[in-house]
């Protein structure tokens, strides 16, 4: 056995264990970094340099510093992150929608509907009363305002959600840029066989962030760069190239359309999908309200035109459109001539004298008449409106129910990732001790080797 | 559970558990504060719609109750006015009978005629009775006097009995009977009859014709008395209808409130217990967390 070999073994042992201590330090430093993967020093014993059967091995070598990653768990984590992102974005869009329809007090459409039709019921008993007529006009105004302002609020919510969507798209684009840059850096380190665990961790963190926004397909290339594509296969990142998502506003309501290379981007999951779904659901409620306002105005107008006003003249249109378009929740308003002269209210039935309230009674009964057609629904105005409220509530409830299950799934997947890749301080403390003791022992071995060498040299004195 | 428990696992789980417990606590607290299970549509979408429908029905019943109370007032007013009318007609009957008697002197007949004239004015006042700015016998012409206060001539504008709906999905009830159906028949009004009788009593010069006129007037009066009686019966019937409708409205209003309560009201004892339980759970999580986080190998190895 050559003395030199002993020094060699000792030196390698010192180096390996010191590296072990450093990696332990790195692990401890990143204990609270959720995207960090625990690293391990992979050691191997060095084969004997000589062919003799009595010669010992050549010590220890460090093969690599390995990051404990599990591709399967990581990809599942990204899918669950996408789904959670979609549901929570949808919830975010639906909560203000529900608040708008949480209409149990006064001031909302529901109470305005009741007050409006009640005012005609009051008019039935005393159709000639000016104060009751003024009351009808005022409650009709309140109904029109309730429709106008509720619809405005819905459009506001829709636009705000659309702004979130645009912000998210620009976040996606900046993530894509960062991933492409990391692709290059990782490729460079790979070619010189350098340690790139941290870069890969960073990229994997960016991928997790990206999958919160959209569903992505990831393919690994030979140079360890990743190709990222949409679910329809079109690439977002190809090596160092980035294809950014674009937003264009589409008429008539100016809502955002997301495109990739001029064609509509196919997005099936993630926050973007959730926001798009939410915007769609808000849109449905807007057109529901428009239909309701339209049917109410049509039915009231038809009856009103059949009746006679206080001066025996035929009734005119009670509700009109304030902007000349088809009557909707946005433009519903009371005819200005009736507003100016409540005598024009046609409370009497044709052929009867002005004090008759038959027509007012028929209008009052419209509220609970079950034959009103609103869009595809048939029922009374009040039951149709309460079905809107129930639908909005149901949409949010089912989103929240699925979301809470999904959050549990995501938490579990995260726990699984933590169990595999996370840092445990207890383990690292043990590692500290292990490497410290090994380092001390290696130093001791060197000292012994040194003493032996001294003894041999002293033999010559 | 057989896996590595890392520091992140423990802290993530702890955050989640505290969140869940706090959420449960907040839900129970909100329910106790409002007394309702349904505080927003998503708490119970179907229940929300049912409660909303019930409350709307409730509002419409309250509205009908208001209308029915007004109808009740109109009918009661008309009833008492017609009772006075009936008494006056009875008095006219005995006066006419007196006037017809051969023992009455022409002086006595003139006194009777003066009383008839004054009764005619009283009836005119009854026919033109007003209640809260409306003529109660105006029918569908509530802003016009049924008979001209000076000439006793009937209002030339045609008027119909006023119908008002006082219950959901029920035909309207006649709440105001037009004066023409009470004080007039197809040919003349009570005022015409009284004027004729009064003129005959005062004497037109021909006692035979006067007597014949008085006889005719007595016959016509009989007709008016019957008309008044049947109107009073009709009003009584309508009053009954309105009053039983009011009773029904009150009852259904009560049962609707009960139904709505059964859907949206909380069981206070149950929710209060839940609040205490979720508080206990939170305490347990918080105290156990301090125990878990205190223990680390670092503390034992110098």
XYZ file of C-alpha atoms in Angstrom:
763
model
C 0.000 0.000 0.000
C 1.499 3.279 -0.938
C 1.475 6.129 1.504
C 0.375 8.391 -1.297
C -2.815 6.406 -1.710
C -3.694 6.974 1.946
C -3.294 10.728 1.554
C -5.399 10.516 -1.576
C -8.185 8.596 0.158
C -8.119 11.013 3.084
C -8.259 14.030 0.842
C -11.194 12.629 -1.180
C -13.042 11.811 2.025
C -12.550 15.352 3.328
C -13.780 16.833 0.061
C -16.843 14.552 -0.190
C -17.976 15.169 3.360
C -17.379 18.888 3.146
C -19.541 18.908 0.031
C -22.123 16.920 1.992
C -22.063 19.656 4.670
C -22.460 22.383 2.046
C -25.413 20.610 0.384
C -26.974 20.147 3.812
C -26.528 23.867 4.329
C -28.202 24.562 0.989
C -31.108 22.304 1.963
C -31.531 24.026 5.319
C -31.364 27.427 3.654
C -34.232 26.465 1.346
C -36.425 24.821 3.941
C -39.174 27.415 3.395
C -38.849 27.615 -0.378
C -41.899 25.707 -1.620
C -40.493 25.064 -5.104
C -37.123 23.813 -3.859
C -36.290 20.146 -4.238
C -34.130 18.581 -1.580
C -30.631 17.756 -2.872
C -28.439 14.789 -2.096
C -24.747 14.126 -2.657
C -24.361 10.912 -4.624
C -21.160 9.140 -3.644
C -19.347 6.189 -5.141
C -16.330 4.215 -3.976
C -13.239 4.482 -6.183
C -11.853 1.265 -7.556
C -8.334 0.160 -6.635
C -5.693 1.697 -8.932
C -3.622 -1.515 -8.906
C -4.493 -4.984 -10.104
C -3.191 -6.684 -6.961
C -5.649 -8.663 -4.956
C -4.363 -7.140 -1.729
C -4.621 -3.541 -2.809
C -7.488 -1.563 -1.230
C -9.930 0.717 -3.065
C -9.143 4.289 -3.976
C -11.479 6.128 -1.578
C -14.690 7.976 -2.357
C -15.817 10.115 -5.270
C -18.733 12.486 -5.718
C -20.764 11.543 -8.781
C -23.268 14.335 -8.617
C -25.497 16.487 -6.498
C -28.924 15.097 -7.230
C -32.156 16.906 -6.881
C -34.952 14.668 -5.539
C -37.595 15.235 -8.172
C -40.516 13.111 -9.201
C -41.762 13.888 -12.702
C -45.064 12.152 -12.085
C -45.894 14.109 -8.939
C -44.721 17.369 -10.538
C -46.945 16.909 -13.564
C -49.924 15.969 -11.405
C -49.285 19.016 -9.293
C -49.430 21.187 -12.420
C -52.741 19.662 -13.545
C -54.286 20.125 -10.097
C -52.936 23.678 -9.971
C -54.640 24.394 -13.318
C -57.978 23.048 -12.131
C -57.746 24.926 -8.830
C -56.839 28.092 -10.735
C -59.849 27.665 -13.009
C -62.305 27.117 -10.170
C -61.017 29.912 -7.981
C -61.034 32.373 -10.889
C -64.590 31.349 -11.695
C -65.549 31.805 -8.056
C -63.898 35.220 -8.113
C -66.091 36.207 -11.091
C -69.301 34.738 -9.659
C -69.167 36.253 -6.159
C -69.972 39.812 -7.334
C -72.660 38.344 -9.610
C -74.282 36.711 -6.602
C -74.049 39.933 -4.590
C -75.927 41.717 -7.397
C -78.709 39.151 -7.266
C -78.802 38.833 -3.466
C -82.037 40.687 -3.651
C -83.934 40.129 -0.446
C -84.084 43.736 0.730
C -85.468 46.831 -0.921
C -83.862 48.588 -3.852
C -83.406 45.521 -6.033
C -85.394 44.370 -9.037
C -87.493 41.980 -6.989
C -88.885 44.598 -4.638
C -89.229 47.099 -7.511
C -91.343 44.556 -9.419
C -93.590 44.050 -6.401
C -93.967 47.778 -5.784
C -94.674 48.498 -9.433
C -97.467 45.961 -9.807
C -98.849 46.828 -6.343
C -99.189 50.437 -7.432
C -101.563 49.281 -10.190
C -103.456 47.242 -7.601
C -103.886 50.434 -5.536
C -105.068 52.270 -8.623
C -107.775 49.616 -9.127
C -109.661 50.814 -6.047
C -109.517 54.508 -6.865
C -108.500 55.008 -10.506
C -109.277 58.729 -10.558
C -106.912 59.577 -7.721
C -104.063 61.792 -8.893
C -101.801 60.773 -6.023
C -102.246 57.059 -6.833
C -101.502 57.810 -10.485
C -98.324 59.677 -9.530
C -97.475 56.704 -7.352
C -97.753 54.340 -10.343
C -95.472 56.571 -12.424
C -92.919 56.783 -9.620
C -92.849 53.061 -8.963
C -92.533 52.431 -12.708
C -89.594 54.793 -12.732
C -88.070 52.923 -9.801
C -88.518 49.640 -11.679
C -86.827 51.030 -14.789
C -83.978 52.409 -12.650
C -83.593 49.068 -10.855
C -83.270 47.313 -14.221
C -80.882 49.954 -15.593
C -78.621 49.998 -12.564
C -78.561 46.222 -12.085
C -77.618 45.793 -15.688
C -74.937 48.468 -15.394
C -73.533 46.687 -12.390
C -73.460 43.407 -14.332
C -71.645 45.054 -17.252
C -69.184 46.589 -14.772
C -68.523 43.194 -13.206
C -68.085 41.694 -16.642
C -65.625 44.412 -17.664
C -63.667 44.109 -14.431
C -63.415 40.351 -14.938
C -62.282 41.025 -18.479
C -59.523 43.326 -17.149
C -58.376 40.497 -14.863
C -58.252 38.293 -17.932
C -56.033 40.773 -19.789
C -53.728 41.106 -16.775
C -53.482 37.321 -16.568
C -52.579 37.052 -20.247
C -49.747 39.536 -19.802
C -48.559 37.549 -16.756
C -48.568 34.419 -18.920
C -46.467 36.148 -21.554
C -43.868 37.288 -19.063
C -43.717 33.757 -17.608
C -43.190 32.377 -21.133
C -40.275 34.819 -21.635
C -38.639 33.727 -18.391
C -39.060 30.039 -19.237
C -37.483 30.544 -22.653
C -34.490 32.301 -21.048
C -34.101 29.463 -18.547
C -34.298 26.987 -21.449
C -31.180 28.614 -22.899
C -29.300 28.744 -19.581
C -30.134 25.142 -18.771
C -29.022 24.051 -22.238
C -25.694 25.879 -21.729
C -25.018 24.274 -18.318
C -26.058 20.877 -19.646
C -23.473 21.093 -22.458
C -20.616 21.643 -19.956
C -22.111 19.125 -17.529
C -22.445 21.697 -14.769
C -24.835 21.510 -11.817
C -28.140 23.083 -12.892
C -30.453 21.840 -10.128
C -31.369 25.371 -9.048
C -32.138 26.484 -12.616
C -34.345 23.447 -13.122
C -36.108 24.182 -9.820
C -36.683 27.762 -10.933
C -38.072 26.618 -14.261
C -40.301 24.087 -12.588
C -41.596 26.832 -10.283
C -42.370 28.984 -13.353
C -44.175 26.049 -14.950
C -46.293 25.675 -11.825
C -47.120 29.367 -11.969
C -47.947 29.081 -15.671
C -50.216 26.095 -15.152
C -52.242 28.100 -12.661
C -53.187 30.306 -15.637
C -53.561 27.796 -18.482
C -53.385 24.113 -19.215
C -50.067 23.323 -20.913
C -48.366 20.350 -22.521
C -44.683 19.955 -21.750
C -42.179 17.973 -23.817
C -38.578 17.588 -22.791
C -35.962 17.904 -25.531
C -32.554 16.257 -25.624
C -30.749 19.381 -24.481
C -33.050 19.484 -21.421
C -34.932 22.470 -22.823
C -38.722 22.207 -22.648
C -41.260 22.764 -25.403
C -44.470 24.219 -23.996
C -47.641 24.046 -26.013
C -51.364 24.630 -25.701
C -53.689 21.651 -25.514
C -54.255 21.921 -29.287
C -50.512 21.340 -29.830
C -49.533 24.861 -30.888
C -46.271 25.897 -29.243
C -45.940 28.744 -26.750
C -42.239 28.167 -26.079
C -39.983 26.333 -28.507
C -36.344 26.236 -27.330
C -35.536 29.909 -26.931
C -38.463 31.156 -29.032
C -41.618 32.536 -27.432
C -45.039 32.752 -29.111
C -46.993 35.222 -27.047
C -50.732 35.131 -26.479
C -52.516 38.190 -27.834
C -55.666 39.920 -26.671
C -58.088 41.610 -29.030
C -61.340 43.224 -28.073
C -64.404 42.006 -29.933
C -67.464 44.101 -30.647
C -70.208 44.755 -29.658
C -69.347 44.581 -25.945
C -65.566 44.837 -26.308
C -64.843 41.633 -24.438
C -61.382 40.137 -24.794
C -60.584 37.423 -27.278
C -57.338 35.498 -26.753
C -55.400 34.507 -29.861
C -52.137 32.807 -30.699
C -50.632 33.700 -34.068
C -53.930 35.284 -35.094
C -56.006 32.196 -34.361
C -58.210 31.675 -31.312
C -56.209 30.042 -28.517
C -57.666 26.791 -27.207
C -57.664 27.014 -23.417
C -59.362 24.314 -21.402
C -58.223 24.877 -17.836
C -56.544 27.307 -15.483
C -57.505 30.823 -14.352
C -58.011 31.993 -17.941
C -60.631 29.316 -18.564
C -62.291 30.102 -15.221
C -62.468 33.818 -16.021
C -63.788 33.130 -19.539
C -66.471 30.855 -18.051
C -67.331 33.505 -15.458
C -67.581 36.220 -18.124
C -69.907 33.927 -20.097
C -72.098 33.290 -17.059
C -72.354 37.015 -16.343
C -73.266 37.519 -20.022
C -76.075 34.970 -19.751
C -77.532 36.829 -16.786
C -77.307 40.131 -18.680
C -79.350 38.721 -21.541
C -81.769 37.096 -19.058
C -82.385 40.520 -17.515
C -82.769 42.068 -20.980
C -85.375 39.460 -21.898
C -87.250 39.979 -18.642
C -87.338 43.760 -19.100
C -88.475 43.283 -22.694
C -91.322 40.914 -21.821
C -92.519 43.075 -18.932
C -92.601 46.167 -21.130
C -94.366 44.284 -23.944
C -97.082 42.825 -21.763
C -97.685 46.032 -19.813
C -97.723 48.072 -23.031
C -100.202 45.741 -24.764
C -102.680 46.013 -21.885
C -102.039 49.708 -21.433
C -102.756 50.423 -25.084
C -106.073 48.542 -24.802
C -107.248 50.755 -21.940
C -108.597 54.271 -21.602
C -106.986 57.141 -19.756
C -108.723 59.488 -17.339
C -109.980 61.602 -20.236
C -111.388 58.655 -22.159
C -108.568 58.495 -24.736
C -106.884 55.232 -25.710
C -103.685 54.407 -23.796
C -100.228 54.796 -25.341
C -97.003 52.834 -24.767
C -96.283 52.851 -21.047
C -92.662 51.696 -21.247
C -90.359 52.962 -23.976
C -86.735 52.519 -24.939
C -84.499 55.413 -23.951
C -82.081 54.903 -26.845
C -84.266 53.740 -29.721
C -83.007 50.143 -29.633
C -85.174 47.158 -28.756
C -86.314 47.514 -25.143
C -83.848 45.823 -22.769
C -82.785 46.158 -19.152
C -80.328 48.831 -20.285
C -82.784 51.231 -21.899
C -86.107 50.494 -20.131
C -87.797 53.764 -19.204
C -91.251 55.189 -18.616
C -92.852 57.157 -21.442
C -92.026 60.810 -20.859
C -95.558 61.979 -21.721
C -97.025 59.703 -19.024
C -94.348 60.884 -16.590
C -95.389 64.455 -17.332
C -99.126 63.795 -17.134
C -100.308 60.868 -14.986
C -103.872 61.391 -16.330
C -102.623 59.505 -19.399
C -102.399 56.299 -17.363
C -104.977 53.975 -18.917
C -106.587 52.398 -15.864
C -110.030 51.927 -17.398
C -111.184 49.170 -19.678
C -112.277 50.210 -23.178
C -115.974 51.059 -23.198
C -116.027 51.843 -19.494
C -115.866 55.281 -17.954
C -112.719 56.875 -16.585
C -113.289 55.743 -13.008
C -113.113 52.103 -14.000
C -110.005 50.239 -12.794
C -110.323 47.021 -14.793
C -107.268 47.698 -16.914
C -105.159 48.630 -13.872
C -106.310 45.417 -12.236
C -105.315 43.377 -15.281
C -101.869 44.976 -15.306
C -101.504 44.321 -11.555
C -102.376 40.664 -12.154
C -99.574 40.336 -14.752
C -97.028 39.927 -11.928
C -98.372 36.531 -10.973
C -99.702 35.470 -14.376
C -98.008 32.176 -15.199
C -98.012 32.622 -18.967
C -95.199 35.158 -19.312
C -92.513 34.109 -21.795
C -89.003 35.286 -20.953
C -86.400 33.805 -23.279
C -86.949 30.060 -23.010
C -88.716 30.296 -19.673
C -92.442 30.386 -19.034
C -93.882 31.438 -15.716
C -94.810 34.488 -13.704
C -92.497 37.513 -13.642
C -91.750 37.008 -9.982
C -91.046 33.282 -10.325
C -88.845 33.888 -13.366
C -86.843 36.481 -11.469
C -86.434 34.167 -8.489
C -85.241 31.449 -10.865
C -82.476 33.879 -11.980
C -81.465 34.299 -8.361
C -81.513 30.544 -7.785
C -79.393 29.918 -10.891
C -76.774 32.454 -9.879
C -76.673 30.908 -6.418
C -76.470 27.409 -7.867
C -73.624 28.360 -10.225
C -71.575 29.767 -7.353
C -72.479 26.933 -5.013
C -71.443 24.203 -7.409
C -68.207 26.049 -8.231
C -67.449 26.425 -4.529
C -68.327 22.808 -3.774
C -66.000 21.518 -6.492
C -63.363 24.076 -5.487
C -63.257 22.899 -1.901
C -62.774 19.287 -3.036
C -60.182 20.466 -5.525
C -58.297 22.416 -2.867
C -58.094 19.258 -0.781
C -56.748 17.363 -3.788
C -54.183 20.081 -4.473
C -53.132 20.115 -0.824
C -52.711 16.357 -0.894
C -50.651 16.480 -4.065
C -48.527 19.199 -2.498
C -48.033 17.032 0.572
C -46.968 14.219 -1.696
C -44.462 16.517 -3.369
C -43.248 17.714 0.020
C -42.903 14.151 1.227
C -40.740 13.399 -1.745
C -38.834 16.602 -2.410
C -39.330 18.727 0.693
C -36.682 19.499 3.297
C -36.999 18.065 6.765
C -34.895 19.951 9.340
C -34.609 16.839 11.484
C -33.116 14.888 8.618
C -30.762 17.705 7.756
C -29.638 17.927 11.387
C -28.806 14.251 11.254
C -26.976 14.834 7.968
C -25.001 17.679 9.537
C -23.866 15.343 12.284
C -23.142 12.547 9.841
C -20.931 14.660 7.578
C -19.309 16.425 10.515
C -18.350 13.148 12.134
C -17.140 11.707 8.816
C -15.123 14.847 8.171
C -13.533 14.571 11.640
C -12.758 10.895 11.055
C -11.218 11.628 7.647
C -9.042 14.332 9.204
C -8.044 11.894 11.893
C -7.148 9.314 9.191
C -4.966 11.920 7.455
C -3.244 12.690 10.744
C -2.524 8.995 11.317
C -1.208 8.668 7.767
C 0.945 11.709 8.396
C 2.339 10.189 11.607
C 3.109 6.933 9.806
C 4.935 8.893 7.142
C 6.887 10.771 9.821
C 7.797 7.469 11.505
C 9.047 6.041 8.233
C 11.065 9.153 7.484
C 12.504 9.029 11.004
C 13.727 5.461 10.324
C 16.324 6.906 8.026
C 17.810 9.147 10.768
C -49.970 7.883 6.582
C -46.548 6.528 5.929
C -44.412 9.220 4.397
C -41.745 11.771 5.183
C -43.184 14.598 7.212
C -41.310 17.721 6.239
C -41.435 21.162 7.786
C -43.492 22.486 4.879
C -45.994 19.651 5.237
C -46.575 20.574 8.857
C -46.922 24.308 8.273
C -49.135 23.906 5.155
C -51.423 21.540 6.981
C -51.595 23.771 10.001
C -52.560 26.792 7.891
C -55.243 24.760 6.151
C -56.663 23.349 9.369
C -56.799 26.776 11.021
C -58.490 28.173 7.894
C -61.116 25.441 7.901
C -61.871 25.859 11.575
C -62.090 29.647 11.259
C -64.396 29.265 8.260
C -66.749 26.982 10.194
C -66.707 29.429 13.072
C -67.471 32.369 10.757
C -70.400 30.516 9.148
C -71.976 29.653 12.522
C -71.383 33.181 13.770
C -73.040 34.723 10.698
C -76.034 32.400 11.043
C -76.433 33.331 14.707
C -76.138 37.030 13.923
C -78.770 37.001 11.160
C -80.911 34.146 12.512
C -80.943 32.742 8.982
C -79.486 29.687 7.293
C -79.713 31.387 3.923
C -77.634 34.526 3.851
C -76.843 34.499 0.147
C -78.324 32.550 -2.780
C -75.418 30.074 -2.902
C -76.119 28.975 0.688
C -79.208 27.175 -0.640
C -80.188 28.142 -4.214
C -83.475 26.249 -4.256
C -84.414 27.457 -0.772
C -83.594 31.030 -1.799
C -86.005 30.836 -4.745
C -88.744 29.310 -2.591
C -88.315 31.931 0.133
C -88.253 34.710 -2.469
C -91.498 33.390 -3.998
C -93.083 33.084 -0.563
C -92.083 36.619 0.364
C -93.468 37.912 -2.939
C -96.765 36.133 -2.278
C -96.683 37.641 1.195
C -96.231 41.135 -0.255
C -99.103 40.616 -2.677
C -101.344 39.333 0.134
C -100.506 42.404 2.193
C -101.420 44.519 -0.810
C -104.737 42.684 -1.221
C -105.397 43.144 2.495
C -104.977 46.901 2.069
C -107.330 46.913 -0.927
C -109.872 44.697 0.854
C -109.838 47.004 3.883
C -110.601 49.964 1.615
C -113.394 47.974 -0.055
C -114.706 47.168 3.403
C -114.796 50.881 4.261
C -116.608 51.789 1.023
C -119.205 49.084 1.504
C -119.748 50.001 5.159
C -120.162 53.674 4.189
C -122.655 52.731 1.485
C -124.501 50.445 3.871
C -125.025 53.119 6.519
C -125.977 55.715 3.884
C -128.556 53.356 2.413
C -129.993 52.616 5.858
C -130.757 56.314 6.294
C -132.200 56.318 2.758
C -134.426 53.397 3.679
C -135.731 55.272 6.766
C -136.454 58.346 4.653
C -138.359 56.224 2.118
C -140.454 54.764 4.955
C -141.273 58.297 6.089
C -142.208 59.258 2.482
C -144.480 56.235 2.362
C -146.437 57.287 5.450
C -146.550 60.930 4.253
C -147.969 59.899 0.867
C -150.522 57.656 2.574
C -151.514 60.603 4.776
C -151.734 62.869 1.715
C -154.027 60.433 -0.008
C -156.418 60.259 2.931
C -159.625 62.186 2.295
C -159.510 63.625 5.811
C -156.398 65.703 5.080
C -157.077 69.352 4.533
C -155.329 71.194 1.729
C -153.330 73.072 4.423
C -152.178 69.779 5.889
C -151.294 68.532 2.374
C -149.148 71.611 1.762
C -147.235 70.935 5.005
C -146.731 67.349 3.827
C -145.467 68.679 0.479
C -142.905 70.900 2.257
C -141.656 67.923 4.268
C -141.398 65.886 1.045
C -139.291 68.638 -0.523
C -136.933 68.631 2.428
C -136.709 64.799 2.389
C -135.881 65.043 -1.317
C -132.945 67.344 -0.411
C -131.805 64.853 2.269
C -131.908 61.985 -0.222
C -129.962 64.113 -2.691
C -127.295 64.582 -0.026
C -127.208 60.822 0.576
C -126.911 60.096 -3.141
C -124.043 62.569 -3.348
C -122.282 61.352 -0.166
C -118.517 61.769 -0.386
C -115.878 59.783 1.437
C -112.205 60.675 1.065
C -112.788 62.849 -2.013
C -114.929 60.247 -3.780
C -118.653 59.992 -4.384
C -119.501 56.678 -2.750
C -122.343 56.054 -5.215
C -120.297 57.391 -8.135
C -119.548 53.889 -9.393
C -116.935 54.269 -12.073
C -117.486 58.079 -12.137
C -116.087 58.762 -8.721
C -115.125 62.332 -9.386
C -118.584 63.455 -10.571
C -121.702 63.984 -8.449
C -124.282 61.285 -9.386
C -127.093 63.910 -9.204
C -126.781 67.604 -9.772
C -126.917 69.218 -6.306
C -129.063 72.103 -7.663
C -131.330 70.489 -10.206
C -131.346 66.876 -8.896
C -130.766 65.789 -12.490
C -128.811 62.554 -12.957
C -125.217 62.868 -14.233
C -125.499 62.361 -17.999
C -122.150 60.480 -18.121
C -122.734 56.766 -17.985
C -121.394 55.076 -14.873
C -121.027 51.404 -13.976
C -120.804 49.647 -10.655
C -117.208 49.582 -9.501
C -115.511 46.181 -9.290
C -112.313 45.604 -7.312
C -110.278 42.440 -6.975
C -109.612 41.715 -3.305
C -108.107 38.233 -3.426
C -105.512 36.571 -5.655
C -106.990 34.669 -8.608
C -110.580 35.530 -7.678
C -113.127 37.493 -9.721
C -113.518 41.114 -8.591
C -116.177 42.102 -6.051
C -118.705 44.891 -6.578
C -117.511 47.453 -4.038
C -119.333 50.533 -5.221
C -122.855 50.402 -6.627
C -123.577 53.202 -8.990
C -126.287 55.688 -7.911
C -128.343 55.050 -11.056
C -128.996 51.482 -9.873
C -130.287 52.733 -6.488
C -131.979 56.095 -6.911
C -133.329 55.670 -10.456
C -135.327 53.114 -12.368
C -135.548 52.866 -16.123
C -137.878 55.862 -16.475
C -137.323 58.225 -13.561
C -135.438 58.979 -10.386
C -136.721 59.129 -6.804
C -136.355 62.896 -7.077
C -138.801 62.985 -10.008
C -141.306 60.936 -8.029
C -140.955 63.142 -4.953
C -141.295 66.297 -7.059
C -144.433 64.914 -8.736
C -145.956 63.982 -5.377
C -145.063 67.304 -3.847
C -146.638 69.179 -6.793
C -149.794 67.061 -6.521
C -150.049 67.691 -2.784
C -149.652 71.407 -3.282
C -152.535 71.131 -5.767
C -152.482 71.642 -9.517
C -156.169 72.632 -9.619
C -157.636 69.295 -10.504
C -158.038 67.114 -7.319
C -158.832 63.991 -9.376
C -155.598 64.145 -11.354
C -153.671 65.032 -8.173
C -155.048 61.974 -6.453
C -154.151 59.801 -9.439
C -150.609 61.279 -9.419
C -150.248 60.552 -5.705
C -151.395 56.966 -6.281
C -148.835 56.566 -9.059
C -146.157 58.075 -6.813
C -147.028 55.602 -4.067
C -146.623 52.754 -6.573
C -143.295 54.141 -7.798
C -142.165 54.580 -4.178
C -142.849 50.892 -3.587
C -140.490 50.151 -6.463
C -137.764 52.380 -4.986
C -138.171 50.808 -1.546
C -137.724 47.360 -3.057
C -134.712 48.599 -5.034
C -133.151 49.989 -1.817
C -133.863 46.759 0.076
C -132.285 44.570 -2.558
C -129.252 46.901 -2.806
C -128.768 46.733 0.957
C -128.953 42.930 0.774
C -126.420 42.942 -2.047
C -124.078 45.227 -0.114
C -124.445 42.979 2.923
C -123.517 39.987 0.806
C -120.497 41.809 -0.628
C -119.435 42.939 2.852
C -119.516 39.323 3.994
C -117.433 38.349 1.007
C -114.860 41.081 1.742
C -114.703 40.210 5.419
C -114.207 36.517 4.840
C -111.579 37.376 2.212
C -109.791 39.517 4.817
C -109.865 36.589 7.214
C -108.442 34.228 4.583
C -105.747 36.751 3.644
C -104.672 37.032 7.278
C -104.537 33.264 7.665
C -102.559 32.536 4.505
C -100.221 35.413 5.268
C -99.497 33.767 8.606
C -98.956 30.298 7.172
C -96.676 31.694 4.445
C -94.521 33.391 7.055
C -94.347 30.056 8.868
C -93.263 28.239 5.716
C -90.600 30.833 4.952
C -89.302 30.610 8.518
C -89.097 26.840 8.330
C -86.839 27.148 5.284
C -84.568 29.989 6.232
C -84.578 30.238 10.020
C -81.856 28.505 12.007
C -82.214 26.247 14.987
C -80.519 28.569 17.483
C -79.524 25.848 19.938
C -77.993 23.761 17.161
C -76.001 26.591 15.604
C -74.842 27.881 18.984
C -73.555 24.378 19.751
C -71.810 24.279 16.385
C -70.137 27.599 17.151
C -68.835 26.268 20.461
C -67.649 23.065 18.784
C -65.779 24.886 16.042
C -64.196 27.106 18.699
C -63.017 24.028 20.585
C -61.609 22.536 17.389
C -59.707 25.755 16.708
C -58.293 25.786 20.263
C -57.194 22.177 19.843
C -55.458 22.917 16.547
C -53.692 25.985 17.922
C -52.477 24.303 21.111
C -51.353 21.146 19.301
C -49.488 23.256 16.745
C -47.349 24.841 19.427
C -46.493 21.367 20.717
C -45.504 20.077 17.267
C -43.426 23.083 16.359
C -41.546 23.119 19.660
C -39.974 19.748 19.036
C -36.923 19.673 16.752
C -33.776 17.628 16.748
C -31.800 20.869 16.725
C -32.914 21.511 20.303
C -31.411 18.256 21.482
C -28.124 18.268 19.611
C -25.789 20.992 20.601
